[in-house]
Coordinates of C-alpha atoms in Angstrom, one line a residue:
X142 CA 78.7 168.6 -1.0
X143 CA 82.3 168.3 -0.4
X144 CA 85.4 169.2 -2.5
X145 CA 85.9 165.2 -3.7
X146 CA 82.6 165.5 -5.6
X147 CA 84.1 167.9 -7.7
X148 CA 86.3 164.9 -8.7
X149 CA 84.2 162.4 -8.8
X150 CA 83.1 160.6 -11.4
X151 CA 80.4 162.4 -13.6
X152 CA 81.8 165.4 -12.5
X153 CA 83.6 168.2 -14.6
X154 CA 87.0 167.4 -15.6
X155 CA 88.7 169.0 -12.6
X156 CA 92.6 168.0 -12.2
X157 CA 93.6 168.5 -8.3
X158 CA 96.9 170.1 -7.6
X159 CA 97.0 170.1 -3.8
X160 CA 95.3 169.9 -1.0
X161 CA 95.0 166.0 -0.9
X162 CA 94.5 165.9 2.8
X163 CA 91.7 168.4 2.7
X164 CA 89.1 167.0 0.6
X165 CA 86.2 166.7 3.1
X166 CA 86.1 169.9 3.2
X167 CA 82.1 170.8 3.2
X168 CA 81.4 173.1 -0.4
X169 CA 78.8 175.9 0.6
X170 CA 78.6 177.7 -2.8
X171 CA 80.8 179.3 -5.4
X172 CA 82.4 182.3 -6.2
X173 CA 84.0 183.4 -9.4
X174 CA 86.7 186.5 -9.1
X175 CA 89.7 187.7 -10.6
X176 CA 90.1 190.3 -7.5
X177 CA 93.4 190.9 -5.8
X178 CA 91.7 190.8 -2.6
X179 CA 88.1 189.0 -2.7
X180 CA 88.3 188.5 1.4
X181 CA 85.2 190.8 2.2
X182 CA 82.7 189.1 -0.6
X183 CA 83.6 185.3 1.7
X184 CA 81.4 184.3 4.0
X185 CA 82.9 180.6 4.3
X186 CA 82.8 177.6 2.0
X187 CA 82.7 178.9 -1.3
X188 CA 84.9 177.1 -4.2
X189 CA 86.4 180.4 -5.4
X190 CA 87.2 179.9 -9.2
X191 CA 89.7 182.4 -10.7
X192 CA 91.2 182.9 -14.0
X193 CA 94.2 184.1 -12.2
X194 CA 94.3 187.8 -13.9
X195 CA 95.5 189.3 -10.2
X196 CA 98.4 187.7 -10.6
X197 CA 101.4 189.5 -11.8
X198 CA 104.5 187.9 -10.1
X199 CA 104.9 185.1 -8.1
X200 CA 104.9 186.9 -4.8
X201 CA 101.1 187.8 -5.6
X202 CA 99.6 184.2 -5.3
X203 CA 101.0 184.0 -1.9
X204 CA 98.8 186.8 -0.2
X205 CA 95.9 185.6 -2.7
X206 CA 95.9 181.9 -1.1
X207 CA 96.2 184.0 2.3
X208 CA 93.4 186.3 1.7
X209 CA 91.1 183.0 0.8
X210 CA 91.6 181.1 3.8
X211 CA 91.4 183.8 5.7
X212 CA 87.6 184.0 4.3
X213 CA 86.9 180.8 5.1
X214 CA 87.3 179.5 1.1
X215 CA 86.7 175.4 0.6
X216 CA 88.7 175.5 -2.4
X217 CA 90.2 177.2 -4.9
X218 CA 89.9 176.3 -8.6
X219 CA 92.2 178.0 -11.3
X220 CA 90.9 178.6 -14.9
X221 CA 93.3 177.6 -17.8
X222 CA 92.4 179.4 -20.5
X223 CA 93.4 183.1 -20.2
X224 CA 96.9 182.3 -18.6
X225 CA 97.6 179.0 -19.6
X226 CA 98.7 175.8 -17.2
X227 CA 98.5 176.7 -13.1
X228 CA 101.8 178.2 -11.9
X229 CA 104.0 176.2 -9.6
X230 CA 103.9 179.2 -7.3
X231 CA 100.4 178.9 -6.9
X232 CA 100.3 175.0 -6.4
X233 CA 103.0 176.0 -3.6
X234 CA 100.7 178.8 -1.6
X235 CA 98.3 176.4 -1.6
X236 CA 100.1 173.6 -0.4
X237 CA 101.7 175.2 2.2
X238 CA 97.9 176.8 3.6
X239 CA 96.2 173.6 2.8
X240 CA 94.0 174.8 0.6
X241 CA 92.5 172.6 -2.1
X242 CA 93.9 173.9 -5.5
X243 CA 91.8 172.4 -8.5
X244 CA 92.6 172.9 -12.4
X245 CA 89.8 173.8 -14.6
X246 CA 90.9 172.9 -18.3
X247 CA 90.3 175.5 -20.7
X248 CA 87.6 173.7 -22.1
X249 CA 85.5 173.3 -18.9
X250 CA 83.6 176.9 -18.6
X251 CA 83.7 178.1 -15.0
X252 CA 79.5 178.5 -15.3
X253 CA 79.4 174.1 -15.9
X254 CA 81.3 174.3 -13.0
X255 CA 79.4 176.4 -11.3
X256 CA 75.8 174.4 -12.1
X257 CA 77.4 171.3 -11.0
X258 CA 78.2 172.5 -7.4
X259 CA 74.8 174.4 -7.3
X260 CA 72.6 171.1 -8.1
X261 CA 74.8 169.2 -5.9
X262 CA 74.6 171.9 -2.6
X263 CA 70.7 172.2 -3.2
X264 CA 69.7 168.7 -3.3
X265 CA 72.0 168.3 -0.6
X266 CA 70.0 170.8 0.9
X267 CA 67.1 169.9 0.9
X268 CA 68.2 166.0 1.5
X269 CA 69.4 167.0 5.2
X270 CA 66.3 169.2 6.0
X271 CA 64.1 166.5 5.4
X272 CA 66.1 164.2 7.1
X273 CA 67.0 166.2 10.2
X274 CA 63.4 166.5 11.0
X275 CA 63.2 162.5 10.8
X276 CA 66.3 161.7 12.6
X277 CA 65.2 164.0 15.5
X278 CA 62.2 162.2 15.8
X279 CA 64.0 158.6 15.5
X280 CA 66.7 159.4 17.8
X281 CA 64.6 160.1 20.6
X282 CA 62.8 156.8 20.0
X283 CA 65.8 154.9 19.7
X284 CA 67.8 155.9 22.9
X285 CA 64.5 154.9 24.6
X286 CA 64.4 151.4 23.2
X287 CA 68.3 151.0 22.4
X288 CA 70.4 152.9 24.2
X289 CA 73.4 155.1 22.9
X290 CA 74.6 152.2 20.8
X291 CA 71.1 152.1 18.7
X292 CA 71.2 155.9 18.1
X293 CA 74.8 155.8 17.4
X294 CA 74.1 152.9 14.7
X295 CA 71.0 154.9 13.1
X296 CA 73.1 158.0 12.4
X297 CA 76.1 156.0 10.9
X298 CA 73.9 153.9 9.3
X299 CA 71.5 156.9 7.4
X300 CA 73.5 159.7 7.4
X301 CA 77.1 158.6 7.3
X302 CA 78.5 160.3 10.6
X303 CA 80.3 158.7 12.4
X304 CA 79.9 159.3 16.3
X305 CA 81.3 158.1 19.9
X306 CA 80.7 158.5 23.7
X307 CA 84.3 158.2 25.5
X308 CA 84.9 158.3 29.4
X309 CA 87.7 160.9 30.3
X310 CA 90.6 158.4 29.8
X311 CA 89.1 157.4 26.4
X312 CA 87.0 154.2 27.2
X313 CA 84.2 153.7 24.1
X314 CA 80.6 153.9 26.0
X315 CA 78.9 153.1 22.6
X316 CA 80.2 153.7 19.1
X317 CA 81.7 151.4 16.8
X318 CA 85.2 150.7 18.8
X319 CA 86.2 148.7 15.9
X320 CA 86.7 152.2 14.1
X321 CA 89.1 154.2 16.6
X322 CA 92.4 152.4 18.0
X323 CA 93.1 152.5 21.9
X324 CA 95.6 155.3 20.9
X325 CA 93.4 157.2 18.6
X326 CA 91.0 157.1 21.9
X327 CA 93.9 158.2 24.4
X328 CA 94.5 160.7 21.8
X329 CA 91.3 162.2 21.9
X330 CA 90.8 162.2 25.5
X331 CA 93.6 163.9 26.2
X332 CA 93.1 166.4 23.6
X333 CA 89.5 166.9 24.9
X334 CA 91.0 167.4 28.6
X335 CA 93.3 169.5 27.9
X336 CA 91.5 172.3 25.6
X337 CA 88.9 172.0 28.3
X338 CA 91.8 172.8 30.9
X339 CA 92.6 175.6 29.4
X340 CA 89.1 177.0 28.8
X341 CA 88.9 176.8 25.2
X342 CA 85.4 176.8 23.6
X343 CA 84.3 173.5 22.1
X344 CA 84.2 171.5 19.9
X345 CA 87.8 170.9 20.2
X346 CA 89.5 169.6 17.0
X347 CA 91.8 167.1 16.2
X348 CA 93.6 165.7 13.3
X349 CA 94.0 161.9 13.1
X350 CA 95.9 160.1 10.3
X351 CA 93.4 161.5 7.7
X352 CA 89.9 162.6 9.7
X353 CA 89.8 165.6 11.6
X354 CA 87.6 164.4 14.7
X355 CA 85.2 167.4 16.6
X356 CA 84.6 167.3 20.8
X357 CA 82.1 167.8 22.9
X358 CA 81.6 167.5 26.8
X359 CA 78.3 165.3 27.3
X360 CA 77.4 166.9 30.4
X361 CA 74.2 168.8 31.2
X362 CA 74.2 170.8 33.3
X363 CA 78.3 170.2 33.6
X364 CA 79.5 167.9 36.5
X365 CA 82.3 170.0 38.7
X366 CA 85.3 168.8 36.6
X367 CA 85.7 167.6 33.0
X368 CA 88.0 164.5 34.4
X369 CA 84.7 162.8 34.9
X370 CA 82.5 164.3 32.0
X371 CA 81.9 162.1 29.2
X372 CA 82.8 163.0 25.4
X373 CA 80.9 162.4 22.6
X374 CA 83.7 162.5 19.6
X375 CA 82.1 163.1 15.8
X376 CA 84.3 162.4 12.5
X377 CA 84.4 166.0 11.2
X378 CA 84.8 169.2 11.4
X379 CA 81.4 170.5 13.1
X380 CA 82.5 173.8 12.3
X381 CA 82.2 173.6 8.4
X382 CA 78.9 172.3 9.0
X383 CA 75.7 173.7 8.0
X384 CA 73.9 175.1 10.5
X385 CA 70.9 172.4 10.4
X386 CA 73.7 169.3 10.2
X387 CA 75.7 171.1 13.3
X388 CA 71.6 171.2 15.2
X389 CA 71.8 167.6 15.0
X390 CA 75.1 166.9 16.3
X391 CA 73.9 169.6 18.8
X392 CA 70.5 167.7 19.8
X393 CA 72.6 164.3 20.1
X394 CA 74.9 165.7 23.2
X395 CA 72.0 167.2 24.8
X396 CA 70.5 163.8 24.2
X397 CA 74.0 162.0 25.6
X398 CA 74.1 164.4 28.4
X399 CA 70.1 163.0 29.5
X400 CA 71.3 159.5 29.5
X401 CA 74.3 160.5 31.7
X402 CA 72.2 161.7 34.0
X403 CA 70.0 158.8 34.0
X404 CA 73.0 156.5 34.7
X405 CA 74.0 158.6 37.5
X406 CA 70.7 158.3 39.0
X407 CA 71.5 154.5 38.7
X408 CA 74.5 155.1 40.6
X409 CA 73.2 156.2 43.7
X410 CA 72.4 152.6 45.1
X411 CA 76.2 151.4 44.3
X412 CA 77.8 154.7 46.5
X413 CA 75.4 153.7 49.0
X414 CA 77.0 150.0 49.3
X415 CA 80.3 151.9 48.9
X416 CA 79.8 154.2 52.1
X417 CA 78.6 151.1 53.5
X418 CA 81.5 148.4 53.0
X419 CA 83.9 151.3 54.1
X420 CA 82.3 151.7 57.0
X421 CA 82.0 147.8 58.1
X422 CA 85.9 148.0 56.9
X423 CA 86.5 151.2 59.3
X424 CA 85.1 149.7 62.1
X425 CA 86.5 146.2 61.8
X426 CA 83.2 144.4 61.1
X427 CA 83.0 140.5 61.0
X428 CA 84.2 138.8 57.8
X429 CA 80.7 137.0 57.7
X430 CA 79.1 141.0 57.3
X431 CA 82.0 142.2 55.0
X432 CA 80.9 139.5 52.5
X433 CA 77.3 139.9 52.4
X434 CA 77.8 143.4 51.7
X435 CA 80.2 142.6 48.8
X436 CA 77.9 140.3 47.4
X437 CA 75.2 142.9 47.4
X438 CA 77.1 145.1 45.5
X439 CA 77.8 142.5 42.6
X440 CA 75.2 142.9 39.6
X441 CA 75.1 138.6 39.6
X442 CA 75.2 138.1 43.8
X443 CA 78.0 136.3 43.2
X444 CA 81.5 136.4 45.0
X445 CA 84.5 136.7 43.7
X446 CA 87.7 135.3 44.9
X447 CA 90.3 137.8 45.0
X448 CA 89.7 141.9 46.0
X449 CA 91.2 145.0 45.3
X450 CA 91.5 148.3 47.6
X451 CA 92.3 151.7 46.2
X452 CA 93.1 154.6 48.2
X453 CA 93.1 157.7 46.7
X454 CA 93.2 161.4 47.1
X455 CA 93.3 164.6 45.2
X456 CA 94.3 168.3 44.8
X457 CA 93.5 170.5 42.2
X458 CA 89.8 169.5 41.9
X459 CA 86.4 170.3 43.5
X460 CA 85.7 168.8 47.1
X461 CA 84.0 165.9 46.2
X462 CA 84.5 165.4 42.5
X463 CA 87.4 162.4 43.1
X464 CA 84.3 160.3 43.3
X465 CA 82.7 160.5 39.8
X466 CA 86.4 160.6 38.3
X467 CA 87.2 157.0 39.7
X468 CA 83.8 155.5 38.7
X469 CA 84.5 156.7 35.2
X470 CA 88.1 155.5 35.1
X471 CA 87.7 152.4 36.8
X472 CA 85.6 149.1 35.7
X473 CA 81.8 149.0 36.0
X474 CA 82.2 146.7 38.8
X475 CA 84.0 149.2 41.1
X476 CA 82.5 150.6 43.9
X477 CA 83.8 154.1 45.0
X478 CA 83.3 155.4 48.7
X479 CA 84.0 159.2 49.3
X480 CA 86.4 160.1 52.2
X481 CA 86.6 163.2 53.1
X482 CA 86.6 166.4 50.7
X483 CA 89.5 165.4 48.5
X484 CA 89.9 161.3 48.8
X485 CA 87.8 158.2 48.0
X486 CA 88.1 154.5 48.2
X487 CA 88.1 152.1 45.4
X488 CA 86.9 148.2 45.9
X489 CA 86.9 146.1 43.0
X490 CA 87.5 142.7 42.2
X491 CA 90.7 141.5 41.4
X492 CA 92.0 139.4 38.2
X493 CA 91.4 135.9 38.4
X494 CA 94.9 135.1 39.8
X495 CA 97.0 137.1 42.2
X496 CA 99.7 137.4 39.6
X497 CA 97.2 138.4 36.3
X498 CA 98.7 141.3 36.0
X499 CA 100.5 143.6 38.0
X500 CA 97.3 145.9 39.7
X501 CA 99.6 148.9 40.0
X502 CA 100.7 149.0 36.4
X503 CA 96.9 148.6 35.5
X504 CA 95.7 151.7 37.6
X505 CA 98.5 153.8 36.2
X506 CA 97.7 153.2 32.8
X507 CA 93.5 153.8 33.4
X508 CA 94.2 157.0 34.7
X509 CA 97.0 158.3 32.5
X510 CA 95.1 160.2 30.0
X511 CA 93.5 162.7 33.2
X512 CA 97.0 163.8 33.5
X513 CA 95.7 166.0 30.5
X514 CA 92.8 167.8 32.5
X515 CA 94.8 168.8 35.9
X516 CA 96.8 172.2 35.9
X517 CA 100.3 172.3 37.1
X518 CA 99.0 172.2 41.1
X519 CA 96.3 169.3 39.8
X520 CA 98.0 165.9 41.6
X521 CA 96.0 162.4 41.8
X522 CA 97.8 159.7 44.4
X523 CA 96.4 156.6 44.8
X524 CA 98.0 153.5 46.7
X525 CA 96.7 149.7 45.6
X526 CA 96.6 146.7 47.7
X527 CA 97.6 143.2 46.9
X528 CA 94.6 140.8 45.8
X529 CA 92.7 140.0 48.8
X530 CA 92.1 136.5 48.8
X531 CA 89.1 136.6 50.4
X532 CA 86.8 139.2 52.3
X533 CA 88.3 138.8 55.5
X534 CA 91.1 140.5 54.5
X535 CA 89.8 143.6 53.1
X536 CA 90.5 146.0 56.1
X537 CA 94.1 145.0 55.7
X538 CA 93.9 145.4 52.2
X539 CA 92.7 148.6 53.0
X540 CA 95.6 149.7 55.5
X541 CA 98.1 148.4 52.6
X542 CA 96.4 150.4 50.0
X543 CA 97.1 153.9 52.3
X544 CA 100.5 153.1 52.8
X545 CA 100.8 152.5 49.1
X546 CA 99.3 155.8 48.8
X547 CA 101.9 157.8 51.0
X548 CA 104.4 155.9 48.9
X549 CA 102.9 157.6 45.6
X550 CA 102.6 160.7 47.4
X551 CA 106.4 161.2 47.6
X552 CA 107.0 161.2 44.0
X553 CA 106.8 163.8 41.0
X554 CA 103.9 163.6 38.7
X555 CA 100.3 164.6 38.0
X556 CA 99.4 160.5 38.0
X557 CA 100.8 159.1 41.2
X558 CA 100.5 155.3 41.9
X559 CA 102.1 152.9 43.9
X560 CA 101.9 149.3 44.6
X561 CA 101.8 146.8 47.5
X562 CA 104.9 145.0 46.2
X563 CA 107.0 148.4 47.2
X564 CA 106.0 147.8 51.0
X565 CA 109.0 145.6 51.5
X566 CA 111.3 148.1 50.1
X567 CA 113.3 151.4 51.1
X568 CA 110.3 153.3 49.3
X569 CA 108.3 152.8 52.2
X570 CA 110.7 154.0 55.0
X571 CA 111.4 157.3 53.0
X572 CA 107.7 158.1 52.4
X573 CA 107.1 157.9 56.4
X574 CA 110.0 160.7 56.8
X575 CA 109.0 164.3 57.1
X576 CA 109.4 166.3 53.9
X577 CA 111.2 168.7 55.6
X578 CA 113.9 165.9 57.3
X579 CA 114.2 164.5 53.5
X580 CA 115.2 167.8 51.7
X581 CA 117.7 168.2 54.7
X582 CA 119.3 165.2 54.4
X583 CA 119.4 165.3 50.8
X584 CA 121.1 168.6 50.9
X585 CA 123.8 167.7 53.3
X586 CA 124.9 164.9 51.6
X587 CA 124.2 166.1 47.6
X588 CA 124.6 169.7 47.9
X589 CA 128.7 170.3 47.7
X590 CA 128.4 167.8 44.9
X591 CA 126.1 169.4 42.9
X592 CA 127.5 173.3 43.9
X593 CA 130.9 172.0 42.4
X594 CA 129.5 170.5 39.4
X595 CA 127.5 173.7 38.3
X596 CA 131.3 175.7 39.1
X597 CA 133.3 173.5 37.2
X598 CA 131.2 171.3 34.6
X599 CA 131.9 168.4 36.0
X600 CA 130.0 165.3 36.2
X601 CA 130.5 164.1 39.5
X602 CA 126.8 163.3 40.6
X603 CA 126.5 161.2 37.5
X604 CA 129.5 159.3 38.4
X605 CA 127.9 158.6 42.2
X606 CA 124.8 157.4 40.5
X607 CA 126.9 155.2 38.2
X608 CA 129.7 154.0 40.8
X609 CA 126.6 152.9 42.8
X610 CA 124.4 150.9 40.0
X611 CA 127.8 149.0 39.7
X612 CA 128.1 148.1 43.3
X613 CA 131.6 150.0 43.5
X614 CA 133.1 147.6 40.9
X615 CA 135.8 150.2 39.2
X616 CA 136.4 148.2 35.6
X617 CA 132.2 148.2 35.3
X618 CA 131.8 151.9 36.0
X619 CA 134.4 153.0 34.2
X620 CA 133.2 151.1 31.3
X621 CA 129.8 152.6 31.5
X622 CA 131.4 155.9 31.6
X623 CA 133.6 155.6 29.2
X624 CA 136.5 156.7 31.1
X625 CA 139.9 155.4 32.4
X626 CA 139.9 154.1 35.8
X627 CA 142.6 156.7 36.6
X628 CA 139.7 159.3 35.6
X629 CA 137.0 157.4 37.6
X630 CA 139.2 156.8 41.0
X631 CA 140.0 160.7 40.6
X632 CA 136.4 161.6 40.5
X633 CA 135.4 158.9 43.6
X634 CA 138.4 160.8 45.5
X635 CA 136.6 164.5 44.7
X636 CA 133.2 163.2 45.6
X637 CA 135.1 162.2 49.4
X638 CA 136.5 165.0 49.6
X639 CA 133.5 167.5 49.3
X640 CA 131.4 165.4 51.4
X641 CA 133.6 163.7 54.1
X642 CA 132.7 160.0 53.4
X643 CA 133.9 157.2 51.9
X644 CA 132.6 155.4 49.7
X645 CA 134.9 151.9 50.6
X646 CA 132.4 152.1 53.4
X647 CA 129.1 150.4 52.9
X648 CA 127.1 152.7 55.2
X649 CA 128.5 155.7 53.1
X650 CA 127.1 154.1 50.0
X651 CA 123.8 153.1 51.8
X652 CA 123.3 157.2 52.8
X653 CA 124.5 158.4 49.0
X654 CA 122.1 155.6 47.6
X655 CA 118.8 157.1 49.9
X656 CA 120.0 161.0 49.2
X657 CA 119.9 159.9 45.1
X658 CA 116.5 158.3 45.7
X659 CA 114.8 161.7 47.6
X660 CA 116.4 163.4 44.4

């Protein structure tokens, strides 16, 4: 049972006092004590009913609440008849360990209290044991006749719990969808990827609006990064489960992880087309042999009128595992060629129209929640083409897409994407320059600038940026600023002076404009 029985209705006439957010708490058992310390007699779930005899001053209810949740307590219930109405110091250590804090009227004997959650936990009991042993049995039947959806639907359906199966960035592979918002699903994901980064035990937990939510990777044996691992997200807290209720959650990931693996198996025809369209694209192959083996690789045979190409590549992760994190993060209809240890290639078809949406903008938000997974070295840089209007111009798309790439490469980030429509821009000269040629030039030009603002807390690289977004126009910086002109004109004069330019000159601007860019 859990603590809201004890306020439901047929229940004893329990008043609660805090602890609102806590109420699915699961109810093991009970304990009745009036000890200072009952911490070693816990073993995790009990309703501890006390008649609050330890308590002597206010200070003592404090290290009582403590002591319980350090045991593992469910709730606490406080008798009323040998010291009167529940003191506000109590109702305050409660609160503030979100403990549930229950008032037992002095006409409501701790032993009816005690019979009630008794009945309730046995035929509970006894309820889930002989349902475990039929759900075990159903669930493999269903997941061989309905997929993850139909065993999903049985377990909401007959025993109330709630279950998932998420890709890494927090798509739903079956569950109800209906239930968790895109952000609750980001959420998770990210949550998921990042206690798996840091190589915490699962099930990770997370508290959403009013549900704590538990996560498990749905991998077996584990693929070579958790970026392309799916999840399989439960409402609850597994671990104030009984042991039989956490088996079943248990047997379902196992039984996630299989059909993982079967869809992988799937796969394997799809990265063969893959390997194959990249190498008819490598090796300039006629347009005629480019679309028959994009046809091929559509489910329906069909074409479609506009393309995509992704170029991508990695550090931070296993050779090879930029592969499986693409398929999962990108649509169904994706195929995903390997290149090299660390890269891959992306083909997928486009939005309707050229101008659907903006394909860059799309691929950065698909892959944002991985950010989560990668450590501090962890980098992902991918480059998208335009829409390909037709097949024939894939292997240009494809050249686009690694310049794109290059572009991304230059810039901070664990998610790195760039876009076609930043080929006819500055963005594309800079990536081309050396690293080593940027940072010089950058220092040359922004260096005295910056030394004299760290001597004299000034705020003369922030002017630059300004002057420049106004296109030198004095009255519209200074505005921005909020400064005189007199103040601005004095700070464009200190800026020449460190750096030997000036800034009338439209050549000086151009070079201050780049050196602010590589910054």
């Amino acid at each position: 049972m859990r603590v809201r029985d004890l306020l439901a209705p047929g229940a004893p006439r329990l008043r609660l006092l805090a602890g609102e957010d806590e109420l699915d708490r699961q109810v093991t058992g009970v304990m009745t004590t009036d000890l200072q310390d009952p911490g070693r007699f816990l073993h995790g779930g009990e309703l501890v009913l006390t008649g609050m005899l330890w308590r002597t001053a206010p200070a003592d209810s404090a290290r009582f609440v403590r002591t319980l949740v350090a045991g593992g307590a469910a709730a606490l219930g406080a008798g009323e008849v040998e010291v009167g109405p529940v003191p506000a110091d109590l109702v305050e250590a409660c609160r503030r360990h979100r403990l549930p804090l229950l008032a037992v009227p002095d006409d409501i004997a701790f032993g009816t209290v005690t019979e009630y959650v008794g009945r309730h936990v046995s035929a509970g009991r006894a309820a889930d044991l002989a349902a475990l042993v039929d759900r075990h049995r159903l669930l493999v039947s269903a997941a061989d006749t309905g997929g993850l959806d139909a065993v999903l639907d049985l377990l909401g359906g007959d025993l109330d719990l709630d279950c998932w199966v998420l890709t890494p960035t927090g798509h739903v592979i079956a569950g109800p969808a209906d239930r968790l918002t895109p952000a609750d699903r980001d959420r998770l994901a990210r949550a998921h990827l990042a206690a798996q980064q840091r190589g915490h035990h699962p099930p990770h937990r997370v508290r959403l609006a009013d549900c704590t939510y538990s996560l498990l990777p749905a991998a077996e044996p584990a693929t070579a990064t958790a970026l392309a691992d799916w999840i399989l997200a439960v409402a609850g807290d597994l671990t104030e489960w009984p042991a039989k209720r956490r088996q079943l959650a248990e047997n379902l990931c196992r039984l996630v992880a299989t059909e993982r693996t079967r869809r992988d198996e799937s796969r394997r025809l799809r990265r063969r087309l893959a390997d194959e369209l990249l190498d008819l694209l490598r090796h300039g192959a006629a347009p005629a042999e480019t679309a028959r083996a994009l046809r091929a690789s559509t489910t329906d045979g069909a074409g479609h009128p506009h393309w995509l190409v992704l170029s991508a590549d990695a550090t931070g992760l296993p050779d090879g595992a930029l592969r499986p994190v693409l398929e999962e993060a990108l649509p169904g209809t994706a195929l995903v060629a390997a290149v090299g240890r660390s890269g891959a290639v992306a083909v997928l078809p486009a939005p309707n129209a050229p101008d659907a949406a903006v394909p860059a903008d799309a691929v950065r938000a698909l892959l944002a929640p991985l950010e989560a997974g990668l450590d501090a070295d962890g980098r992902i840089t991918v480059g998208v083409c335009a829409p390909a209007a037709e097949s024939d111009g894939l292997r240009g798309a494809l050249e686009e897409s690694r310049h794109a790439r290059r572009i991304a490469a230059s810039r901070p980030g664990r998610i790195r994407v760039a876009g076609a429509e930043e080929l006819a821009s500055h963005v594309l000269l800079l990536a081309a320059v050396p690293a080593e040629v940027r940072r010089a030039f950058r220092a040359r030009l922004l260096d005295p600038v910056t030394a004299y603002d760290q001597e004299h807390q000034a705020d003369l690289l922030h002017t630059l940026a300004a002057f420049l977004r106004s296109d030198g126009s004095w009255t519209r910086c200074a505005a921005q600023l909020h400064v005189h002109v007199n103040t601005l004109r004095y700070r464009i004069g200190r800026i020449e002076e460190l750096t030997g330019r000036d800034l009338s000159r439209l050549e000086d601007r151009v070079d201050f404009y780049l050196a602010l860019e590589l910054a």
